XYZ file of C-alpha atoms in Angstrom:
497
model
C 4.693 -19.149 10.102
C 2.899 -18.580 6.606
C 2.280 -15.056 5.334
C -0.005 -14.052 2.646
C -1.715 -10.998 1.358
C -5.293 -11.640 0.977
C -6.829 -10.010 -2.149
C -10.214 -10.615 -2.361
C -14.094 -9.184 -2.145
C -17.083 -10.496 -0.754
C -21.099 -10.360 -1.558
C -24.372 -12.014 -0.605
C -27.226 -12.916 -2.502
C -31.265 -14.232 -1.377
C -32.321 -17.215 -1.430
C -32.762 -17.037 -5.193
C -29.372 -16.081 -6.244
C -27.653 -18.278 -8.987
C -23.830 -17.968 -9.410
C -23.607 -16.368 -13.003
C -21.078 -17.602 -15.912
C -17.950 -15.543 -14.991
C -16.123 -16.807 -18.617
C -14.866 -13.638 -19.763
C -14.538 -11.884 -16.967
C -10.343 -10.900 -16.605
C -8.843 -13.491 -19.059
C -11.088 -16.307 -17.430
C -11.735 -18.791 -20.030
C -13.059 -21.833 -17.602
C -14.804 -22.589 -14.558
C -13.483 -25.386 -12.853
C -16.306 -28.080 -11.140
C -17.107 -27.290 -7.794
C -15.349 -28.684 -4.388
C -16.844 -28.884 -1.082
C -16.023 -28.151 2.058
C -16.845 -27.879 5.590
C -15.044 -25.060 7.536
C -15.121 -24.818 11.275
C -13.623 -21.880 12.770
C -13.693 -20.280 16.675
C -12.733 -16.584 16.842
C -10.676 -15.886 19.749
C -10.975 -12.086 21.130
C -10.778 -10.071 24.297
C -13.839 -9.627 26.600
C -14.216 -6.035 24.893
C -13.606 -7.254 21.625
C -10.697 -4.883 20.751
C -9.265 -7.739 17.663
C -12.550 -7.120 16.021
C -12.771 -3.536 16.726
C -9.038 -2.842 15.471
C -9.588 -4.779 12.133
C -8.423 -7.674 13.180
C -9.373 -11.198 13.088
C -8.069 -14.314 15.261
C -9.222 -17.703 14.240
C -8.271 -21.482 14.724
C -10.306 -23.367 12.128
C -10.510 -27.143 10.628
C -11.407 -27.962 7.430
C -9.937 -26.629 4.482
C -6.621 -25.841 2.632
C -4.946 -24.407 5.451
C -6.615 -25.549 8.770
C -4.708 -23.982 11.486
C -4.201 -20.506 13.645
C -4.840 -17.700 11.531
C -4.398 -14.002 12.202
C -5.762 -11.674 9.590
C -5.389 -7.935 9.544
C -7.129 -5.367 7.935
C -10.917 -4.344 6.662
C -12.905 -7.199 4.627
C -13.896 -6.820 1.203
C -10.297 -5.263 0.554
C -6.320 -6.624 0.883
C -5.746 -8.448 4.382
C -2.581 -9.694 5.563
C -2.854 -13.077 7.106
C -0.606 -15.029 9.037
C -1.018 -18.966 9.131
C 0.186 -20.890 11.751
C -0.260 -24.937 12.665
C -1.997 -26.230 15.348
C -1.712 -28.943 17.271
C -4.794 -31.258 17.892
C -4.826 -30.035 21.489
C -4.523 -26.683 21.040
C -6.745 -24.177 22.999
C -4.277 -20.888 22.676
C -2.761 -19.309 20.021
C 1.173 -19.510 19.951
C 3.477 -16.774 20.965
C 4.354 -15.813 17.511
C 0.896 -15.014 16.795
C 0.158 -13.078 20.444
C 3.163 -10.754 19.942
C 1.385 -9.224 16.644
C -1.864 -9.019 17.646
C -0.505 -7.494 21.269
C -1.406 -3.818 20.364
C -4.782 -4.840 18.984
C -5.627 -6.578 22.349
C -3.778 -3.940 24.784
C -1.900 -7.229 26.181
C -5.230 -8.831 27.505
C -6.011 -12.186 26.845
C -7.690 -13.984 24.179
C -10.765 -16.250 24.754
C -13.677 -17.810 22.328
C -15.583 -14.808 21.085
C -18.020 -17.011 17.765
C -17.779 -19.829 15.816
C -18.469 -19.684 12.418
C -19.389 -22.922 10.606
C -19.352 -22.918 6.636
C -20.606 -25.012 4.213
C -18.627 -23.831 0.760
C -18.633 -24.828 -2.308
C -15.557 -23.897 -4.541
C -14.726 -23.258 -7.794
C -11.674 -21.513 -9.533
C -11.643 -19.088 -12.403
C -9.061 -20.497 -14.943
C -7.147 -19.070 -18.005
C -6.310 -20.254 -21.154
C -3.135 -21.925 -20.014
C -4.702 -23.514 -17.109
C -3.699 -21.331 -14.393
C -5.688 -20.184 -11.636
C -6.524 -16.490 -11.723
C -9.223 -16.879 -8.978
C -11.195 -18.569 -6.494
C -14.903 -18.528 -6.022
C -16.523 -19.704 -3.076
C -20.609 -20.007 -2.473
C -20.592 -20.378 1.447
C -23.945 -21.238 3.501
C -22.879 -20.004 6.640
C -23.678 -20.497 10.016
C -22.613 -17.726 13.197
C -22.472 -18.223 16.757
C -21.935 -15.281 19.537
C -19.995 -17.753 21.893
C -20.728 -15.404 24.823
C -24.555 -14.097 24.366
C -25.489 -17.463 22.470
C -27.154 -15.105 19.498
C -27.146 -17.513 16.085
C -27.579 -16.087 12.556
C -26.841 -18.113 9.288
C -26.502 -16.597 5.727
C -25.477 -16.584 2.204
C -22.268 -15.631 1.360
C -20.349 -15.090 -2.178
C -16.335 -14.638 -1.327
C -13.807 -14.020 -4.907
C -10.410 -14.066 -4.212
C -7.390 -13.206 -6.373
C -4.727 -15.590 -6.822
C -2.405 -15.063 -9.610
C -5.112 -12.804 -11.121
C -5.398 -8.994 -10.753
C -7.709 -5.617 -10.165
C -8.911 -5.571 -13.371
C -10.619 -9.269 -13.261
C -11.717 -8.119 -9.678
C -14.022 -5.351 -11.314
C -14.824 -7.862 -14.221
C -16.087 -10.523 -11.796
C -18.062 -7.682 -9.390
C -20.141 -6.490 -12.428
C -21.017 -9.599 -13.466
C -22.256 -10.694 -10.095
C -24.363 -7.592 -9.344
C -26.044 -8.003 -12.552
C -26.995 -11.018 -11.217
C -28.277 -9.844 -8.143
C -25.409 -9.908 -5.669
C -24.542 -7.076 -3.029
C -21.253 -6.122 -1.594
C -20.707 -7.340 1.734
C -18.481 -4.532 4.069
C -17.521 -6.716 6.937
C -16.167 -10.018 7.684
C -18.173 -13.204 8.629
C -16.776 -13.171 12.453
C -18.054 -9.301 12.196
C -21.608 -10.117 11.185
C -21.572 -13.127 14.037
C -20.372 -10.410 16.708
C -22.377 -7.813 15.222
C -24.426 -6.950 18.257
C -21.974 -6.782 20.564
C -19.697 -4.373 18.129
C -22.941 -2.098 17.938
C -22.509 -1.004 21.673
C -22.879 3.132 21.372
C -19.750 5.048 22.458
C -19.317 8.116 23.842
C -20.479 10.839 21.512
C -17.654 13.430 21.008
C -17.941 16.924 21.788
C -18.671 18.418 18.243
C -16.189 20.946 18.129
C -13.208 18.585 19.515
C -14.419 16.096 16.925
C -12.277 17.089 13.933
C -9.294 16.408 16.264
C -10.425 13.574 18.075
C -11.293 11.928 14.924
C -7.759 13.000 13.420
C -6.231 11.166 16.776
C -7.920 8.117 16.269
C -7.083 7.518 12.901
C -3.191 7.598 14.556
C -4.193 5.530 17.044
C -6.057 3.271 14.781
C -2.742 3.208 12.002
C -0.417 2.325 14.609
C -2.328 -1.085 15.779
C -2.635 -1.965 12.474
C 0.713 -1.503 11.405
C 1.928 -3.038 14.507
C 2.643 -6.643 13.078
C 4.301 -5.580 10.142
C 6.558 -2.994 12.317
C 7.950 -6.382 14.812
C 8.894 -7.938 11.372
C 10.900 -5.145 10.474
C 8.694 -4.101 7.269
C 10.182 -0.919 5.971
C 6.803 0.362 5.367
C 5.260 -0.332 8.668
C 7.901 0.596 10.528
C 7.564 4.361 8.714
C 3.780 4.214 9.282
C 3.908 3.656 13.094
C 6.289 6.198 13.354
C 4.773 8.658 11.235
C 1.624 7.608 13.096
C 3.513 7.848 16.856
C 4.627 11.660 15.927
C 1.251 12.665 14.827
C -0.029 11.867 17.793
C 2.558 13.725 19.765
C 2.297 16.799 17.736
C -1.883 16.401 18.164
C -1.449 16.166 21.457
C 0.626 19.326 21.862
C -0.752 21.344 19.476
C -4.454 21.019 20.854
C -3.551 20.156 24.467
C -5.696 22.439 26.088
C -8.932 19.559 24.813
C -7.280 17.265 27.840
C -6.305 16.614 30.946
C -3.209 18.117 31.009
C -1.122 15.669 32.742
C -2.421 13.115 31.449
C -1.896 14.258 27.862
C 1.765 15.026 29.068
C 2.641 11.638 30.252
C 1.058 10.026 27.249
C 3.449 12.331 25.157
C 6.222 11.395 27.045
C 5.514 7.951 26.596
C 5.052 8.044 22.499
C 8.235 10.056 22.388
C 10.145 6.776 23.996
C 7.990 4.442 22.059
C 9.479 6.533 18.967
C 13.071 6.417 20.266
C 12.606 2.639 19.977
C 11.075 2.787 16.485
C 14.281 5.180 15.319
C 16.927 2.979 15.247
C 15.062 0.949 12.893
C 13.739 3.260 10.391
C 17.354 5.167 10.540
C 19.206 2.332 9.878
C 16.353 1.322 6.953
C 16.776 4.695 5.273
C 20.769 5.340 5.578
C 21.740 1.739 4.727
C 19.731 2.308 0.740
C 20.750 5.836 0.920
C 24.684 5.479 0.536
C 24.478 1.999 -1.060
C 22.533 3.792 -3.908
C 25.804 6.601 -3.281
C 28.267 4.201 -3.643
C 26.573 2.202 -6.959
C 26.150 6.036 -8.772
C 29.809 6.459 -8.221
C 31.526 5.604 -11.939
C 33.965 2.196 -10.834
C 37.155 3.970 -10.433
C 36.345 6.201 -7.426
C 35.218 3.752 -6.035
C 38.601 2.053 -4.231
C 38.476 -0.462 -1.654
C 35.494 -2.448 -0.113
C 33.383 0.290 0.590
C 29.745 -1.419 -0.488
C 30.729 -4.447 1.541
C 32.130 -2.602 4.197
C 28.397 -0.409 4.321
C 26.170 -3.782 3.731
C 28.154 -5.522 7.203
C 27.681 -2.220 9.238
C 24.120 -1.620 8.566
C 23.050 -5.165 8.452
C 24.466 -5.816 12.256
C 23.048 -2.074 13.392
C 19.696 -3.154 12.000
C 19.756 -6.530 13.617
C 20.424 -4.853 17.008
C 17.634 -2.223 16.578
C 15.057 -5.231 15.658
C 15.802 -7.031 18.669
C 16.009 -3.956 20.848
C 12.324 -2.823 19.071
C 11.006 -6.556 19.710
C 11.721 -6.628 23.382
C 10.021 -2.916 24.065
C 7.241 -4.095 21.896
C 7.021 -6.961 24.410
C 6.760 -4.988 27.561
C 4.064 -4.268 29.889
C 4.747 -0.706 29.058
C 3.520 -0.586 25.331
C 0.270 -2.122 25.743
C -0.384 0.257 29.046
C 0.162 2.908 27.023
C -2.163 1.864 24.373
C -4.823 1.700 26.852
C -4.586 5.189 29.083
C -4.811 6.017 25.192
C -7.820 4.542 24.543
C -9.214 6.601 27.762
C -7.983 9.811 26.894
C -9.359 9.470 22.980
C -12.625 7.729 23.943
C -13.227 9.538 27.280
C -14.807 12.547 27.519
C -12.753 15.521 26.827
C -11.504 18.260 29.761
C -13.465 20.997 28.566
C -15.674 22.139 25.588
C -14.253 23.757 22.349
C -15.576 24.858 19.119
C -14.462 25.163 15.729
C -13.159 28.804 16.136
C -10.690 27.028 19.078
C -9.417 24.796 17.304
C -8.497 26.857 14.267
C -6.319 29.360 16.188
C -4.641 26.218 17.163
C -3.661 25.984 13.731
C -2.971 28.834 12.532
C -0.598 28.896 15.711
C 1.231 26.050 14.573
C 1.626 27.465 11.375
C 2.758 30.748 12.088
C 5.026 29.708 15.038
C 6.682 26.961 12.244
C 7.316 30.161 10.137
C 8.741 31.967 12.828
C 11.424 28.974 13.627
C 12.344 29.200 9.644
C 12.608 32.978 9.567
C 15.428 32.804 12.698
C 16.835 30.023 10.974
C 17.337 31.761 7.476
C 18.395 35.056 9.457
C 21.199 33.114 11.353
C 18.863 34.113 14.651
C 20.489 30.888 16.328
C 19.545 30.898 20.196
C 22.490 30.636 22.107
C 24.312 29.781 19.009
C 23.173 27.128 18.619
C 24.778 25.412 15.036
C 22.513 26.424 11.709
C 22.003 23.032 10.374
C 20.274 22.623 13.961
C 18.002 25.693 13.547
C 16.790 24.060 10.035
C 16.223 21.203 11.537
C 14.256 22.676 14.586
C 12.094 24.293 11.699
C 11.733 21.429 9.779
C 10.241 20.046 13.085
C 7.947 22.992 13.422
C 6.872 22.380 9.752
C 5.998 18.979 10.428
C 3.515 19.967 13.667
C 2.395 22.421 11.473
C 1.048 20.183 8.551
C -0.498 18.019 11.035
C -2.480 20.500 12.473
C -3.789 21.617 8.967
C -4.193 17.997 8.461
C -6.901 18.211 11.413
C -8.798 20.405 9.583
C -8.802 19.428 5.952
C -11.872 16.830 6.114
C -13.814 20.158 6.482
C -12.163 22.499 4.693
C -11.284 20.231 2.008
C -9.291 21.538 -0.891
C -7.740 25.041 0.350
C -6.377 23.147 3.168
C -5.252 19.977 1.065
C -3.193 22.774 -0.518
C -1.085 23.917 2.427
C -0.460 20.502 3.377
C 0.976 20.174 -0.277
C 3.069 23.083 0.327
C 4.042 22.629 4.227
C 4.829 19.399 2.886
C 7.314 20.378 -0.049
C 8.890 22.576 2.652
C 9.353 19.722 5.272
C 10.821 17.325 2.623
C 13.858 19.966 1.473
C 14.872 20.858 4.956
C 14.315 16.757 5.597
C 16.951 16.916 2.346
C 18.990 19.039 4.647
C 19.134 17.422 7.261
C 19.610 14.077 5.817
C 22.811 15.099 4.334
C 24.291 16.775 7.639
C 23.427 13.212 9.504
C 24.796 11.008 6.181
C 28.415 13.177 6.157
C 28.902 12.750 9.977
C 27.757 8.719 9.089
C 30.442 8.858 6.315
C 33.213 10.473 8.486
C 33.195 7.399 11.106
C 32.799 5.067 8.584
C 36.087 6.326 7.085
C 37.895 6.826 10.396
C 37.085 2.799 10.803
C 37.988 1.733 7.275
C 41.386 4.057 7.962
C 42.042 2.218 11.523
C 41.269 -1.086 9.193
C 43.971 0.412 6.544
C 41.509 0.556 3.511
C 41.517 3.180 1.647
C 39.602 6.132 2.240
C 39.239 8.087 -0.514
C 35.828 7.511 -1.761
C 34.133 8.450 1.620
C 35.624 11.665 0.890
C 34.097 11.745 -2.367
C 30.355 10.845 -0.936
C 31.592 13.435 2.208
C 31.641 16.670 -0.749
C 28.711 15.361 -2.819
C 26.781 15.139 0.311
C 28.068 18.926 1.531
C 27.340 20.334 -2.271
C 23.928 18.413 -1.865
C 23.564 21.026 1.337
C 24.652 23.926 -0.163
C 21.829 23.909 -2.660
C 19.395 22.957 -0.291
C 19.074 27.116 1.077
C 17.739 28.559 -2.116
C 15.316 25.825 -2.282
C 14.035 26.190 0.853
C 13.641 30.203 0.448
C 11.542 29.386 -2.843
C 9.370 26.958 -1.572
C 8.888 28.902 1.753
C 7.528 31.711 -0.165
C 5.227 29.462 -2.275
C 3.650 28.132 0.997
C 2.847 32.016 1.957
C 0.766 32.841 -0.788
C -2.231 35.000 0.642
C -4.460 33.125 -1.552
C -2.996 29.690 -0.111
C -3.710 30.770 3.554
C -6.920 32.984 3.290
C -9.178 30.273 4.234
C -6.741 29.462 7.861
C -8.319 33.127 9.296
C -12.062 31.691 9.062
């Protein structure tokens, strides 16, 4: 399987619209003559449509460059990721590679002929002076299908995509072409085919639940889409879905009064396992670059014995582990059922009716209740004495909930409330510092206890063990200073209103 990142933008133009001379535009010096071909593509989806609704697009098409199964994710007109499979002459389903990355998109139902597109395109590509191709531009006379109401529409269609070119020849290329009459185009051809379908009203939210609900869904919505990259093992994805799983959690919480409350509960409970099974990964991710950059800053004479190799063979079987374990939740029944009593709760109607005022004493109790778990923290106020680094780390926690819920309400606030997140955030990241060097020490202690059963030398684990614990020590002050900066009168005036 093929993966590319797809770079490119798309317009249409009336029947009078001439393709201008791009020369000049980015570095292009030539146009090369045109090419035709004749695309034919059926888009699979579910009965609801949830692929197309999720920002993502499921295709087996003929014709082309690269005629096969394609799975593209993300909005049109900007960067797509899109993974190319081949298919067989007889093949009517997509294979199992493709299914398990598209599996949260379709909540685990199947996948059946949704439109065909048909394309007539004509291609040419935007070349420098050396020859090489900086882009391609395609003229397509297209031709959509709605395989399931039989509705037919056919259009003009102007597609520029990057290839070893860049932004810049991007904005050159879009001036040029609305000068000549062209208009951006926001949504994909398969879109525009199912277009009547996709315009089915929802559910109109309760207004003042909608600044949450609409917070929620954006979670929701980051977690599909992120979803592919995650089962790969992407460092980036695998952060976003779990960033994405705990805001949920924390919305959930924070405002879960809006629901039903069992419901809201179990759906809690189940993101908090679907996180457990996300940590390993991201864990092993961030502690594997974390002491391998340790051990590289060293100077080469403290650092005795195979330590880096010794780190590299550790981390690189713990993450294979965690993959496979990640994989085979990802691929059961539970996952996709918990998508979908998701769906219910976000799109349903909500338990009872709330306005604004509700939903900002929510947040200023999150806030205040964070500063509260800091204050016992700093105080040594440990419940049943419970270990400090544990009482920072609860706080950081509460810190965390507590920038979410501000998060809820910054679309309306706007900047005051964009500042607190700043701030919350600052505070979350130096306690994260904390913690991180509490969790790296114990890490560093068993690694040494195996090199010492192994009878390598130890002595540089003791050196990363005391720059980690000086690390800690200056963490405190830190946090006091930026605590106080984030309780500013002026930076929380606007959370009483």
């Amino acid at each position: 399987m093929a993966t590319v990142v797809e770079r490119e933008r798309k317009y249409s133009g009336d029947e009078g619209f001439r393709l201008p001379d791009l020369t000049g535009c980015g570095g292009v010096t030539t146009v090369s003559d045109a090419t035709a071909l004749d695309l034919d593509a059926i888009y699979l989806d579910t009965a609801d449509l949830r692929l197309a609704r999720s920002g993502f697009a499921l295709r087996r098409r003929s014709g082309g460059h690269d005629a096969g199964w394609h799975l593209k994710v993300g909005s049109a007109g900007g960067d797509r990721t899109e993974y190319q499979f081949p298919a067989g002459a007889d093949d009517a389903d997509p294979p199992a590679e493709l299914v398990a990355l598209f599996r949260a998109a379709s909540r685990g139902q199947p996948v059946a002929p949704a439109a065909r597109i048909t394309t007539r395109r004509v291609e040419r590509r935007l070349l420098d002076e050396r020859g090489g191709v900086l882009a391609e531009v395609a003229e397509d006379t297209v031709e959509g299908r709605d395989l399931v109401t039989g509705e037919r529409q056919a259009w003009r269609e102007i597609e520029v995509e990057l290839v070893d070119g860049d932004d810049a020849l991007l904005d050159a290329v879009d001036a040029r072409l609305r000068a000549a009459g062209a208009r951006p185009v926001p949504v994909s051809k398969s879109h525009r085919a199912l277009a009547t379908r996709l315009a089915v009203p929802t559910a109109t939210p309760d207004p003042g639940a909608a600044p949450v609900l609409d917070y929620a869904l954006a979670q929701r919505d980051a977690l599909i889409a992120n979803h592919p990259g995650a089962i790969g093992g992407d460092e980036d994805a695998v952060h976003d879905v779990r960033v994405a799983v705990r805001r949920l959690r924390s919305t959930l919480r924070t405002f879960r009064g809006l629901w039903d409350r069992r419901e809201s509960e179990w759906l809690r409970t189940e993101l908090r396992w679907l996180g457990t099974q996300l940590g390993p990964v991201r864990d092993t991710q961030v502690m594997a670059a974390r002491l391998t950059d340790a051990v590289h800053a060293e100077p080469a004479d403290l650092v005795l014995g195979p330590v880096a190799a010794r780190i590299s063979a550790r981390f690189a079987a713990d993450l294979a582990t965690a993959l496979d374990e990640l994989g085979a939740a990802l691929d059961a029944d539970r996952y996709p059922g918990l998508l979908t009593r998701l769906d219910a709760l976000l799109e349903g109607p909500t338990a009872r009716t709330v306005d604004a005022r509700w939903v900002a004493r929510r947040v200023r109790r999150a806030v205040s209740r964070a500063d509260d778990r800091l204050d016992r923290a700093l105080a040594g106020d440990h419940p049943h004495g419970a270990d400090p680094d544990v009482a920072l780390h609860e706080a950081r926690k509460a810190y965390k909930a507590a920038r979410y819920a501000v998060e809820v309400r910054e679309p309306a606030v706007g900047k005051p409330a964009g500042a607190l997140v700043d701030r919350l955030r600052d505070l979350q990241d130096l306690l994260g510092a904390h913690q991180d060097s509490v969790v790296t020490r114990e890490v560093l202690r068993r690694q040494a206890l195996r090199a010492y059963a192994d009878g390598e030398n130890t002595f540089t684990y003791g050196v990363l063990h005391a720059r980690q614990a000086a690390l800690a020590g200056r963490d405190v002050p830190a946090v006091i200073r930026a605590r106080d900066r984030a309780r500013r009168r002026k930076l929380r005036r606007w959370l009483k209103g």
